[in-house]
PDB file of C-alpha atoms in Angstrom:
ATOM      1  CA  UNK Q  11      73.098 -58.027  41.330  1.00 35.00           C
ATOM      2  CA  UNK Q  12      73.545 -58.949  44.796  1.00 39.00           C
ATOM      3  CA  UNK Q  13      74.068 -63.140  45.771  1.00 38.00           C
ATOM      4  CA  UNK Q  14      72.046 -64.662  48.561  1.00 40.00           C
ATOM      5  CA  UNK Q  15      73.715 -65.437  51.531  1.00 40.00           C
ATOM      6  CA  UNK Q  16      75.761 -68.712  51.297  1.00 41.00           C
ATOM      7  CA  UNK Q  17      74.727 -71.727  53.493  1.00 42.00           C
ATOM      8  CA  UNK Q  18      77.329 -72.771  55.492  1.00 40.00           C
ATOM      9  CA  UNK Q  19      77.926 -77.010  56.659  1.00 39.00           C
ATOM     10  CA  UNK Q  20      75.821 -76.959  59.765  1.00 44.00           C
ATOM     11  CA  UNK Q  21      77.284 -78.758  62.817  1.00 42.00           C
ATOM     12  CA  UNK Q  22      73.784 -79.967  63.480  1.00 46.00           C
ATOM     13  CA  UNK Q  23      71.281 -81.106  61.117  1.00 46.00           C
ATOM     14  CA  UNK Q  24      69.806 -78.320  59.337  1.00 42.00           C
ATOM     15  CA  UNK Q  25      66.596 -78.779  60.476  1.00 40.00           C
ATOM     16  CA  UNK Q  26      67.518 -78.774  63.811  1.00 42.00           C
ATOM     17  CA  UNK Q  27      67.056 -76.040  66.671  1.00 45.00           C
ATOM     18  CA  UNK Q  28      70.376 -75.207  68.447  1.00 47.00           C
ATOM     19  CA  UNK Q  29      69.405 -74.353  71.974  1.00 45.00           C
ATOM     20  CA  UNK Q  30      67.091 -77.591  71.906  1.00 55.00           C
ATOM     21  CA  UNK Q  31      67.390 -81.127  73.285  1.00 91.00           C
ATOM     22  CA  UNK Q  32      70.410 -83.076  71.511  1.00 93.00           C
ATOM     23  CA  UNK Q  33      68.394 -86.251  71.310  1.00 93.00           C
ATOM     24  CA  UNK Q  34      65.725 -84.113  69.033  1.00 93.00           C
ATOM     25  CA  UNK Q  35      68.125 -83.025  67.005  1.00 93.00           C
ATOM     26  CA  UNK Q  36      69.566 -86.089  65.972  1.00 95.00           C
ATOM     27  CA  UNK Q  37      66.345 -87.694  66.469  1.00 94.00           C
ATOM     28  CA  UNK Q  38      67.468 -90.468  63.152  1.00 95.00           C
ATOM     29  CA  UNK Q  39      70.383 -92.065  64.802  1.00 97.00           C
ATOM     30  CA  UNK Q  40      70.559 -95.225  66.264  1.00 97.00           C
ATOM     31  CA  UNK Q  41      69.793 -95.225  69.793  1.00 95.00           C
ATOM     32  CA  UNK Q  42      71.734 -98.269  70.430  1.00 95.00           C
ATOM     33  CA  UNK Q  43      74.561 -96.361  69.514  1.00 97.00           C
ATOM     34  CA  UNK Q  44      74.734 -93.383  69.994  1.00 97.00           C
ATOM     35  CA  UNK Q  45      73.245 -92.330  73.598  1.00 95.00           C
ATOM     36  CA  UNK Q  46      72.856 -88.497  75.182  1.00 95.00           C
ATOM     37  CA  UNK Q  47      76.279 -88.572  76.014  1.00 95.00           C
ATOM     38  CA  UNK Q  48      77.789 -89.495  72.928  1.00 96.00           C
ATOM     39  CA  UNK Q  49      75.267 -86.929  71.104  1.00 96.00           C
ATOM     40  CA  UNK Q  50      76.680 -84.291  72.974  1.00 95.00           C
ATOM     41  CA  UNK Q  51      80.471 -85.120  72.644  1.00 95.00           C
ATOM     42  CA  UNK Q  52      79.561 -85.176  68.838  1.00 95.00           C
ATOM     43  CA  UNK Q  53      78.445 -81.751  68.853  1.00 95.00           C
ATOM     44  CA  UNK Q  54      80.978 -80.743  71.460  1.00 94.00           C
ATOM     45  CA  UNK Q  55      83.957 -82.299  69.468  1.00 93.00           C
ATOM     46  CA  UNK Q  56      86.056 -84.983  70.878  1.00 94.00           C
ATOM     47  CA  UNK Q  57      89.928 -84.685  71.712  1.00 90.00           C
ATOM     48  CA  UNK Q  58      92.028 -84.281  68.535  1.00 93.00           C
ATOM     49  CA  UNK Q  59      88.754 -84.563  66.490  1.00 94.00           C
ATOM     50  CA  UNK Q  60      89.525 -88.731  66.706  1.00 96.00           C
ATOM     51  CA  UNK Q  61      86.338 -90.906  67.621  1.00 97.00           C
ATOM     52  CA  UNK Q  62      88.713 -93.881  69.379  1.00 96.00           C
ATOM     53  CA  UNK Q  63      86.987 -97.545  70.661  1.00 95.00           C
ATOM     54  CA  UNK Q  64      84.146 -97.515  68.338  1.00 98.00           C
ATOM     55  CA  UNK Q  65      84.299-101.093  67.660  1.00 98.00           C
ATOM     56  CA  UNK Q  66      82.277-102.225  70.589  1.00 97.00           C
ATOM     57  CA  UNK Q  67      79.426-100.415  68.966  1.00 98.00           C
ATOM     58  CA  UNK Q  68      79.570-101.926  65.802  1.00 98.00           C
ATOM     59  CA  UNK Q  69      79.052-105.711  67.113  1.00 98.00           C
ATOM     60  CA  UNK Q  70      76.438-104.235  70.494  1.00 97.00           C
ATOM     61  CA  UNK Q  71      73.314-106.313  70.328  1.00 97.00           C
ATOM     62  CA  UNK Q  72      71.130-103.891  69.594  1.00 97.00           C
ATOM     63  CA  UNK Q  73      72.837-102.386  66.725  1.00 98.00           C
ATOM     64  CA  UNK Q  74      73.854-106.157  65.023  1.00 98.00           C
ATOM     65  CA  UNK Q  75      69.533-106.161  65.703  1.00 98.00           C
ATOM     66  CA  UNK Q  76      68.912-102.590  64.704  1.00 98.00           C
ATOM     67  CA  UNK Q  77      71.120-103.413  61.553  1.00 98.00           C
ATOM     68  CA  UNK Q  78      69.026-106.517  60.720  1.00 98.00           C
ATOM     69  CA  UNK Q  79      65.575-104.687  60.954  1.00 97.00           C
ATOM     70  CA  UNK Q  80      67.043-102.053  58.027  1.00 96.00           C
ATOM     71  CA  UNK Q  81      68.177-105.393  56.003  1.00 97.00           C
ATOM     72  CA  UNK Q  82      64.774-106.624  55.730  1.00 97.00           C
ATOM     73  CA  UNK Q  83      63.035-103.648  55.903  1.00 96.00           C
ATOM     74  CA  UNK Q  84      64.972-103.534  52.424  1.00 93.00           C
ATOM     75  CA  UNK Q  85      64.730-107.083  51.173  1.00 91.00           C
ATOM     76  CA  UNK Q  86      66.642-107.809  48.435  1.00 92.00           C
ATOM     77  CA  UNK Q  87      68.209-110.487  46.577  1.00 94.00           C
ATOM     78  CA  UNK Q  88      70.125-113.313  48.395  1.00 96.00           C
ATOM     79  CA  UNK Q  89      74.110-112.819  47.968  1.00 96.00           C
ATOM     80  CA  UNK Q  90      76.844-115.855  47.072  1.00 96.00           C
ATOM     81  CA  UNK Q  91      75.762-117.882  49.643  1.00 96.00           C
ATOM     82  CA  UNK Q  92      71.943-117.951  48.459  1.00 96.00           C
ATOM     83  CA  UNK Q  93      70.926-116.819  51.870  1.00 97.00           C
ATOM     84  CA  UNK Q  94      67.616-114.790  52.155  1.00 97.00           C
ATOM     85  CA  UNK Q  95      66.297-112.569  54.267  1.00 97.00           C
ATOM     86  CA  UNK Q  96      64.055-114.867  55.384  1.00 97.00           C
ATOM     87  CA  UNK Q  97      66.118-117.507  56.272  1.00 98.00           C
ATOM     88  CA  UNK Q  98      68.307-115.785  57.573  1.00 98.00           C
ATOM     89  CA  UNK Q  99      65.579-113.674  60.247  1.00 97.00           C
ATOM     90  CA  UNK Q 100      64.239-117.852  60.766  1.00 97.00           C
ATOM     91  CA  UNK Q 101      67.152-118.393  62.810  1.00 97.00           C
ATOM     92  CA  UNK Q 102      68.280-114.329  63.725  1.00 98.00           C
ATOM     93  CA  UNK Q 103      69.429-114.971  67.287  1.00 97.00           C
ATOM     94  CA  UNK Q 104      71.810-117.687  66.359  1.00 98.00           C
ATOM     95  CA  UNK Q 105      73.184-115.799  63.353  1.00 98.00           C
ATOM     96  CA  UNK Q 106      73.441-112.064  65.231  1.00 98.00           C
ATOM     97  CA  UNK Q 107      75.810-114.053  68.327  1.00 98.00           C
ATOM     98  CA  UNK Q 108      78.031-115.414  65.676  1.00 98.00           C
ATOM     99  CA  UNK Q 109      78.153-112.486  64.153  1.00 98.00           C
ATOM    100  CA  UNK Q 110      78.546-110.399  67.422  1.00 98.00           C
ATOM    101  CA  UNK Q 111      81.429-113.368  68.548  1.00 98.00           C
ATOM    102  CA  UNK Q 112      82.834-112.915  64.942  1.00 98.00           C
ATOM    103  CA  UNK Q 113      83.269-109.384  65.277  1.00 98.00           C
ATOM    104  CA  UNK Q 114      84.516-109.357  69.044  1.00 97.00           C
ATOM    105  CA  UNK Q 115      87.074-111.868  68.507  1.00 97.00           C
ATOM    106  CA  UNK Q 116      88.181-110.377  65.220  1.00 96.00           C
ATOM    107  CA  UNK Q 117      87.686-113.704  63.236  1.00 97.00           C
ATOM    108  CA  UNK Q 118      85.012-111.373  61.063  1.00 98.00           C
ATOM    109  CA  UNK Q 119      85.319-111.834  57.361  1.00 97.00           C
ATOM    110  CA  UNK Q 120      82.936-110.463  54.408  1.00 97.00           C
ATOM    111  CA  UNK Q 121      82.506-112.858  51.945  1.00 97.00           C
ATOM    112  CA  UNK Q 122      82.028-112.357  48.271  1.00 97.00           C
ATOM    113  CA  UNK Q 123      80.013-109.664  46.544  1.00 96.00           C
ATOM    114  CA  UNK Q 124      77.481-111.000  43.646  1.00 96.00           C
ATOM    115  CA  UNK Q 125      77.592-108.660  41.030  1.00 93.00           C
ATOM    116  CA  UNK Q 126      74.530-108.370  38.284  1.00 91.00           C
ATOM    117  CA  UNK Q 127      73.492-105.458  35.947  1.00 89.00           C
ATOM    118  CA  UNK Q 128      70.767-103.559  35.900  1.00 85.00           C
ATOM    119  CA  UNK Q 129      69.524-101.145  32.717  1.00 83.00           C
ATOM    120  CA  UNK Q 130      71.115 -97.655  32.847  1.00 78.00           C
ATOM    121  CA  UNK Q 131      68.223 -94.689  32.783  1.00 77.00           C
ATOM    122  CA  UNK Q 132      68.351 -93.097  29.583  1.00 74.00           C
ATOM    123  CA  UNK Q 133      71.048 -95.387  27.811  1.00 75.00           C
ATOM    124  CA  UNK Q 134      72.082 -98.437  26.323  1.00 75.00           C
ATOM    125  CA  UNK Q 135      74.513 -98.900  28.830  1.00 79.00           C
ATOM    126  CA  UNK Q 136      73.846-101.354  32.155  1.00 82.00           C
ATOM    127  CA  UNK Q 137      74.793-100.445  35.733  1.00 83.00           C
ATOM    128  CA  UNK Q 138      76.592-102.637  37.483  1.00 85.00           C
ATOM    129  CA  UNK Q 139      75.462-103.512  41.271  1.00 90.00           C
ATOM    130  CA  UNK Q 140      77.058-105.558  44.183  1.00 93.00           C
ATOM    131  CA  UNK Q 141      74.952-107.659  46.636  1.00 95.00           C
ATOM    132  CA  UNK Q 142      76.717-108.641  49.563  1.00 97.00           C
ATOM    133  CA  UNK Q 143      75.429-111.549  51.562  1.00 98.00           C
ATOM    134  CA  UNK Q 144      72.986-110.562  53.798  1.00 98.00           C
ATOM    135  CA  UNK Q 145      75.091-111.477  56.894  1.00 98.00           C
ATOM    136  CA  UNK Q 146      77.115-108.761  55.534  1.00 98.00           C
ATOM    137  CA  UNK Q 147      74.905-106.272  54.635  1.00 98.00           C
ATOM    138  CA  UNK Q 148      73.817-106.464  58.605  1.00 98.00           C
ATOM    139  CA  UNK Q 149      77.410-105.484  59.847  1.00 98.00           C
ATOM    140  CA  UNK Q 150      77.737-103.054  57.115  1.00 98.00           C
ATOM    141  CA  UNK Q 151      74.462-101.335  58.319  1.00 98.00           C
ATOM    142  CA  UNK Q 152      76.079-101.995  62.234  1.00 98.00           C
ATOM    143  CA  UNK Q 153      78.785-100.416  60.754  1.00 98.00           C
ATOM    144  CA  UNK Q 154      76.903 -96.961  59.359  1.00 98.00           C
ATOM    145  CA  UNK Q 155      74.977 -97.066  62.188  1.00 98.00           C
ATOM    146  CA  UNK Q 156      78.283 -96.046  64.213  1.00 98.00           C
ATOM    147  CA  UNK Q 157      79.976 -93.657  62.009  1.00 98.00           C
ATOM    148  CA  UNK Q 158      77.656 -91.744  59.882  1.00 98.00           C
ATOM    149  CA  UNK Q 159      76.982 -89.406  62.519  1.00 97.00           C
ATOM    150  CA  UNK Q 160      80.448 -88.360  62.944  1.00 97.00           C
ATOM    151  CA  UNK Q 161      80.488 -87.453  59.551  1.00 96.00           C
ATOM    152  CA  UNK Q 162      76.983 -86.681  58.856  1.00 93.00           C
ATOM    153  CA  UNK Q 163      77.906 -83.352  61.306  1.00 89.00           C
ATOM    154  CA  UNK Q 164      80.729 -82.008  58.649  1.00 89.00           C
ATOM    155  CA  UNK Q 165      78.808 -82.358  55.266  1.00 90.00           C
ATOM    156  CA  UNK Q 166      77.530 -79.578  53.824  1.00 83.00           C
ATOM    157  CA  UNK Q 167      73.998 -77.698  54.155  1.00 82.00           C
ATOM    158  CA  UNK Q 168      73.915 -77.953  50.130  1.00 82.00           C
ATOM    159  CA  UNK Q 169      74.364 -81.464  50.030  1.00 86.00           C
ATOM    160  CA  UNK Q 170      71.319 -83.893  49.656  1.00 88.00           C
ATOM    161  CA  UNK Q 171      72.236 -87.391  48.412  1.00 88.00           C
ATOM    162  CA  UNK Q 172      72.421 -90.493  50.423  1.00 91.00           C
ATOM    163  CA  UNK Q 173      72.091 -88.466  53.878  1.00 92.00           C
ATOM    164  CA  UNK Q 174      69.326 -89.188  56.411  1.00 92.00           C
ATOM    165  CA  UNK Q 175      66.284 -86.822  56.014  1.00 88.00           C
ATOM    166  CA  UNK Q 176      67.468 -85.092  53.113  1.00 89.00           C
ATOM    167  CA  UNK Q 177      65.803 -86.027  49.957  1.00 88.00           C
ATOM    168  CA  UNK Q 178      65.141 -84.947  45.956  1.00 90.00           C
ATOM    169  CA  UNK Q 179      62.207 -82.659  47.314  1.00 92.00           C
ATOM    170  CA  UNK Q 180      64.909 -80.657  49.678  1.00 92.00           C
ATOM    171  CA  UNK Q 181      67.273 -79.966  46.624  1.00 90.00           C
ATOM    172  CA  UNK Q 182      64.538 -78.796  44.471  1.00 92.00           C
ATOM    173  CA  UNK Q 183      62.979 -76.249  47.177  1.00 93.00           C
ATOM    174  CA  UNK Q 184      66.952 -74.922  47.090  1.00 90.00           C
ATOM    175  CA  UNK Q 185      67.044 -75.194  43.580  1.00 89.00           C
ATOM    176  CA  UNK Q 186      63.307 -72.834  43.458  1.00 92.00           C
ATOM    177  CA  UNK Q 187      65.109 -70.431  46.334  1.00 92.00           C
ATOM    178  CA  UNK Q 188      67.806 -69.627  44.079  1.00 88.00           C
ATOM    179  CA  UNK Q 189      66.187 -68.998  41.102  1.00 90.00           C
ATOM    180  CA  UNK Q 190      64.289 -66.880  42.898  1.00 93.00           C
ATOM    181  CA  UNK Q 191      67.414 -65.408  44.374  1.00 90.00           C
ATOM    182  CA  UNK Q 192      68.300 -64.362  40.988  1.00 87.00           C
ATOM    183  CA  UNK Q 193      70.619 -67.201  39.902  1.00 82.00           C
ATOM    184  CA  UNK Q 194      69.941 -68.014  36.376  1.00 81.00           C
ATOM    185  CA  UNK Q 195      72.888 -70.454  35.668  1.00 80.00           C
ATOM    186  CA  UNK Q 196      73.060 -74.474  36.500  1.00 79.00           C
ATOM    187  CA  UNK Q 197      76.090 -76.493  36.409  1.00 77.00           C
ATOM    188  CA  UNK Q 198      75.789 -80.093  35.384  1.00 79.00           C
ATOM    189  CA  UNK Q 199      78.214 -82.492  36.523  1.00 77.00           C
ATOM    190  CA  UNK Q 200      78.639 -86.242  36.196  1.00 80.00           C
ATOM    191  CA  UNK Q 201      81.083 -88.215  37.394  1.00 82.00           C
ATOM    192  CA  UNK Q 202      81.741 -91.241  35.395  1.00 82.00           C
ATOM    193  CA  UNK Q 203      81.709 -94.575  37.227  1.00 86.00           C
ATOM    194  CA  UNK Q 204      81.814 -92.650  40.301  1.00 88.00           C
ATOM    195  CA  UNK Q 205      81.129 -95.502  42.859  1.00 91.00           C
ATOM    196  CA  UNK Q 206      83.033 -97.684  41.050  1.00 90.00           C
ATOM    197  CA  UNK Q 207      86.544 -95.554  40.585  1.00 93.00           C
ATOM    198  CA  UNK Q 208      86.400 -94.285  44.233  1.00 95.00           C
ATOM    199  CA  UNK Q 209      90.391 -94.520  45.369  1.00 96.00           C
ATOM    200  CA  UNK Q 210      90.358 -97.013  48.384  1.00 97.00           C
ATOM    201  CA  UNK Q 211      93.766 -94.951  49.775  1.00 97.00           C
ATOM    202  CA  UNK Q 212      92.574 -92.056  49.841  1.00 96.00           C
ATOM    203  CA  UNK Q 213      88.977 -93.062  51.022  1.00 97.00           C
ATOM    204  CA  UNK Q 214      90.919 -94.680  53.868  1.00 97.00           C
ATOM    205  CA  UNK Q 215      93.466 -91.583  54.475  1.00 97.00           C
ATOM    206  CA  UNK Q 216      89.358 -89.472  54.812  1.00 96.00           C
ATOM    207  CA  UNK Q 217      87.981 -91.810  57.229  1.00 98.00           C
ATOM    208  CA  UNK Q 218      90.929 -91.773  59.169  1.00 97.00           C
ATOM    209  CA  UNK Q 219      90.300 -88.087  59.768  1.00 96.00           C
ATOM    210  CA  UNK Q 220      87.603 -88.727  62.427  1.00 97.00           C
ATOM    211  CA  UNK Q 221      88.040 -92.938  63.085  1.00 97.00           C
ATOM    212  CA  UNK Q 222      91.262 -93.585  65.200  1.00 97.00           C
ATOM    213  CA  UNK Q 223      89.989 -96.985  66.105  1.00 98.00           C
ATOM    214  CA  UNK Q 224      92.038 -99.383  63.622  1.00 97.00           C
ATOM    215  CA  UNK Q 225      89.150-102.362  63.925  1.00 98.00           C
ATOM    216  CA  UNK Q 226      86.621-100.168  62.632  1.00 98.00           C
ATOM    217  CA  UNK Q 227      88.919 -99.047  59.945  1.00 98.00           C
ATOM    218  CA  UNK Q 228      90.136-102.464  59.005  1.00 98.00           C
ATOM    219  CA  UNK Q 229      86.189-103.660  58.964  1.00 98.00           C
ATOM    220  CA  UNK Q 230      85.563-101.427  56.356  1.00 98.00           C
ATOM    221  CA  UNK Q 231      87.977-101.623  54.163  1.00 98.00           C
ATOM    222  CA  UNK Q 232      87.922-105.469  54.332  1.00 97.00           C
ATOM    223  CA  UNK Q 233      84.367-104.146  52.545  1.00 97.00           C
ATOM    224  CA  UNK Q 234      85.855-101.900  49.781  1.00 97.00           C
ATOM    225  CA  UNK Q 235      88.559-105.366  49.407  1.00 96.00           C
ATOM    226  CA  UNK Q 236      85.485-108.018  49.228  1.00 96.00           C
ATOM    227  CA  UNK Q 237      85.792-110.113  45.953  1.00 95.00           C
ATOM    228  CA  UNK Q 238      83.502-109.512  43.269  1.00 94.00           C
ATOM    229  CA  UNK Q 239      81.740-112.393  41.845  1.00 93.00           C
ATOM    230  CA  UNK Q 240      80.481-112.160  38.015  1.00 92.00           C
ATOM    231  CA  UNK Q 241      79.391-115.173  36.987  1.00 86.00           C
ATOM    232  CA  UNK Q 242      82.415-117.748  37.651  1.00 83.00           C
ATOM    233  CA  UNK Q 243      84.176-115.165  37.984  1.00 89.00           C
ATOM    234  CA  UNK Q 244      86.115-113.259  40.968  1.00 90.00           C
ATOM    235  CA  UNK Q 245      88.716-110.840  41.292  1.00 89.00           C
ATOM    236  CA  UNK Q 246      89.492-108.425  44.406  1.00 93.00           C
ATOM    237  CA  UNK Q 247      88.658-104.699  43.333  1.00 93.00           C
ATOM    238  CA  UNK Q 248      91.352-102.051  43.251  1.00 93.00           C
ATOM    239  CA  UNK Q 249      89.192 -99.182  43.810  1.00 94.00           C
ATOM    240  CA  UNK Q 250      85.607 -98.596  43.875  1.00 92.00           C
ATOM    241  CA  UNK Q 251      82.680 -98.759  46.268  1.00 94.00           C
ATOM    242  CA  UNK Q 252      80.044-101.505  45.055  1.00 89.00           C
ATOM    243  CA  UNK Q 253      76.530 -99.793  44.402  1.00 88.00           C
ATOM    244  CA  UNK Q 254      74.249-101.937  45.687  1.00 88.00           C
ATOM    245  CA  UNK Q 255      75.925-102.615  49.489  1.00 94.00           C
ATOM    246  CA  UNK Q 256      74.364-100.599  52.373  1.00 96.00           C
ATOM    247  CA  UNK Q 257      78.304 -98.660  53.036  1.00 96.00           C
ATOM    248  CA  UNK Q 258      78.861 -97.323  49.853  1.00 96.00           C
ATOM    249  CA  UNK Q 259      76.261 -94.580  49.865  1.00 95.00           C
ATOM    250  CA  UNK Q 260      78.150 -92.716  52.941  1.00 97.00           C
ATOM    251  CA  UNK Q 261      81.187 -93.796  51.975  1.00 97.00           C
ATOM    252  CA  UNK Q 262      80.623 -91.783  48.764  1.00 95.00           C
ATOM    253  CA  UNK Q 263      79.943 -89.182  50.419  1.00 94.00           C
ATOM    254  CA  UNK Q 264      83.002 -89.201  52.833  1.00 95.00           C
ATOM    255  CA  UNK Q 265      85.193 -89.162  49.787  1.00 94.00           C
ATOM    256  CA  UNK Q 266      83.506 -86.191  47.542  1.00 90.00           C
ATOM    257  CA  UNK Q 267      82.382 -83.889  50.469  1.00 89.00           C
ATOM    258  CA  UNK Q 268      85.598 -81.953  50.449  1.00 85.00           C
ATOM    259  CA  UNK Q 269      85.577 -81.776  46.770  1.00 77.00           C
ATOM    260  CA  UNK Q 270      81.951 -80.751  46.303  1.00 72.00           C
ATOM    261  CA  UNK Q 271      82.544 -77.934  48.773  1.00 71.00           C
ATOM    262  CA  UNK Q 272      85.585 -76.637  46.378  1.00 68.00           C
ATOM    263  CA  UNK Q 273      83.100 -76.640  43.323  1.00 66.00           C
ATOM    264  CA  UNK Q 274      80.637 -75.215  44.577  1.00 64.00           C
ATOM    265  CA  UNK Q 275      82.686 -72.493  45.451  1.00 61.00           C
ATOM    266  CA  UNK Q 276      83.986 -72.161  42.177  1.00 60.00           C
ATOM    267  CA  UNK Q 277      80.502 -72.421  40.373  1.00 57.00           C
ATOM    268  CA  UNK Q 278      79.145 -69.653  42.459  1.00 57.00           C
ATOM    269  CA  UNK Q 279      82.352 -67.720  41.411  1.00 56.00           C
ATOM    270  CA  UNK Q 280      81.573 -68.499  37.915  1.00 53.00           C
ATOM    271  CA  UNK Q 281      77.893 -67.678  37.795  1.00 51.00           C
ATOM    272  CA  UNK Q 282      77.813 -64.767  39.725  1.00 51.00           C
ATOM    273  CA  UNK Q 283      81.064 -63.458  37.227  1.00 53.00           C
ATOM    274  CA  UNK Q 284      78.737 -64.075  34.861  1.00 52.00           C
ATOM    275  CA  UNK Q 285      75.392 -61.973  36.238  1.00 48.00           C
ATOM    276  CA  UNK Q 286      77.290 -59.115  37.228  1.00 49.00           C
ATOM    277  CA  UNK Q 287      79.584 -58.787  33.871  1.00 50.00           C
TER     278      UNK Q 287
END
């Protein structure tokens, strides 16, 4: 039997026409970051494949503003300093210049991640989540803001969690195609307490693949380093990417794109082994 032909990672999104206007096709990035001209290098590549000086994008105005609007768009529970959304958008241009100073100057520190439990789907079990402040969760959105493009344009067509106009629908209209296709198998992987066992080394060692500027690196792993709070409480994580904070969704992917790419592979090797044996 005869496979379909295999999707490759698109250097666009997939939805995208090449040969049209670069702003349309990455019509879901933040325009306070990432202009035409920075568009265009992304597609173009940059020297060495090293995004340097990205810094002064992370603490701009408009994306510290841009980076508020998703916080409360959201909502969500106050973190350790009790701090709402609310209260904090009653006084937003105060709190976005010390942040912006904060960031500028390098004085910038996250503070404590609140952790509470929420019921596990289908089990007994509880899921743990982290809720940063919401001062942080503002940078940290700043902070995707900047660099989920770069990445965004290396993660595979077959991918569809926690990426920006991809959704449960997409998978299952390339989960209908195959079957169609002729595939008959499914392979069912779960990684056990993925988010929380992610290895902050070699999470770093990915991101500095594409991110040469070391502010932007140091900013985000002061993030995976925040202390959790559980009750009284606190202790500085070894490893793991709190569910809950607005990073940790792209950072997961960062980390397993190069290994979800490998199993695919071998799973297609596998069932198609299988339907022509």
């Amino acid at each position: 039997m005869s496979r379909p032909r295999e999707e490759q990672p698109s250097a666009v999104p997939g939805t995208a026409q090449q040969d049209g206007d670069v702003l349309a096709r990455w019509g879901w990035t933040e325009p306070a970051v990432w202009t035409e001209r920075m568009l265009t290098a992304l597609e173009e590549g940059v020297k060495g494949g090293k995004w340097f000086r990205l810094i002064d994008k992370v603490f701009a105005e408009g994306n510290l503003l841009a980076g508020y609007s998703k916080v409360a768009a959201n909502q969500g529970a106050p973190g350790v300093d009790h701090v709402t959304v609310e209260a904090f958008g009653n006084d937003l241009e105060a709190n976005l210049g010390k942040l912006m100073q904060s960031l500028r100057d390098g004085s910038y520190q996250p503070q404590a991640i609140r952790r509470t439990y929420i019921p596990k789907p289908g089990s007994s079990e509880q899921r743990p989540l982290g809720i940063p402040t919401v001062r942080d969760r503002v940078v940290q959105a700043a902070v995707r803001y900047v660099v989920e493009p770069i990445f965004e344009k290396e993660f595979a067509a077959y991918s569809y969690g926690f990426r920006p106009g991809r959704g449960c629908k997409d998978a299952l209209r390339r989960v209908d195609a195959l079957l169609k296709a002729g595939y008959v198998y499914v392979v069912d992987a779960d990684l056990k307490s993925y988010f929380d066992t992610i290895p902050h080394g070699r999470l770093m060692s990915r991101l500095r693949e594409r991110i040469a500027d070391g502010r932007v690196l140091q900013l985000i792993e002061s993030f995976l380093k925040a202390g959790i709070m559980d009750g009284l409480k606190e202790w500085e994580p070894e490893a793991g990417a709190p569910q809950g904070a607005v990073l940790s969704p792209l950072l997961s992917n960062v980390y397993l794109n190069p290994w979800t790419t490998k199993w695919r592979a071998e799973a297609i090797r596998w069932c198609v082994t299988r339907m022509t044996s």
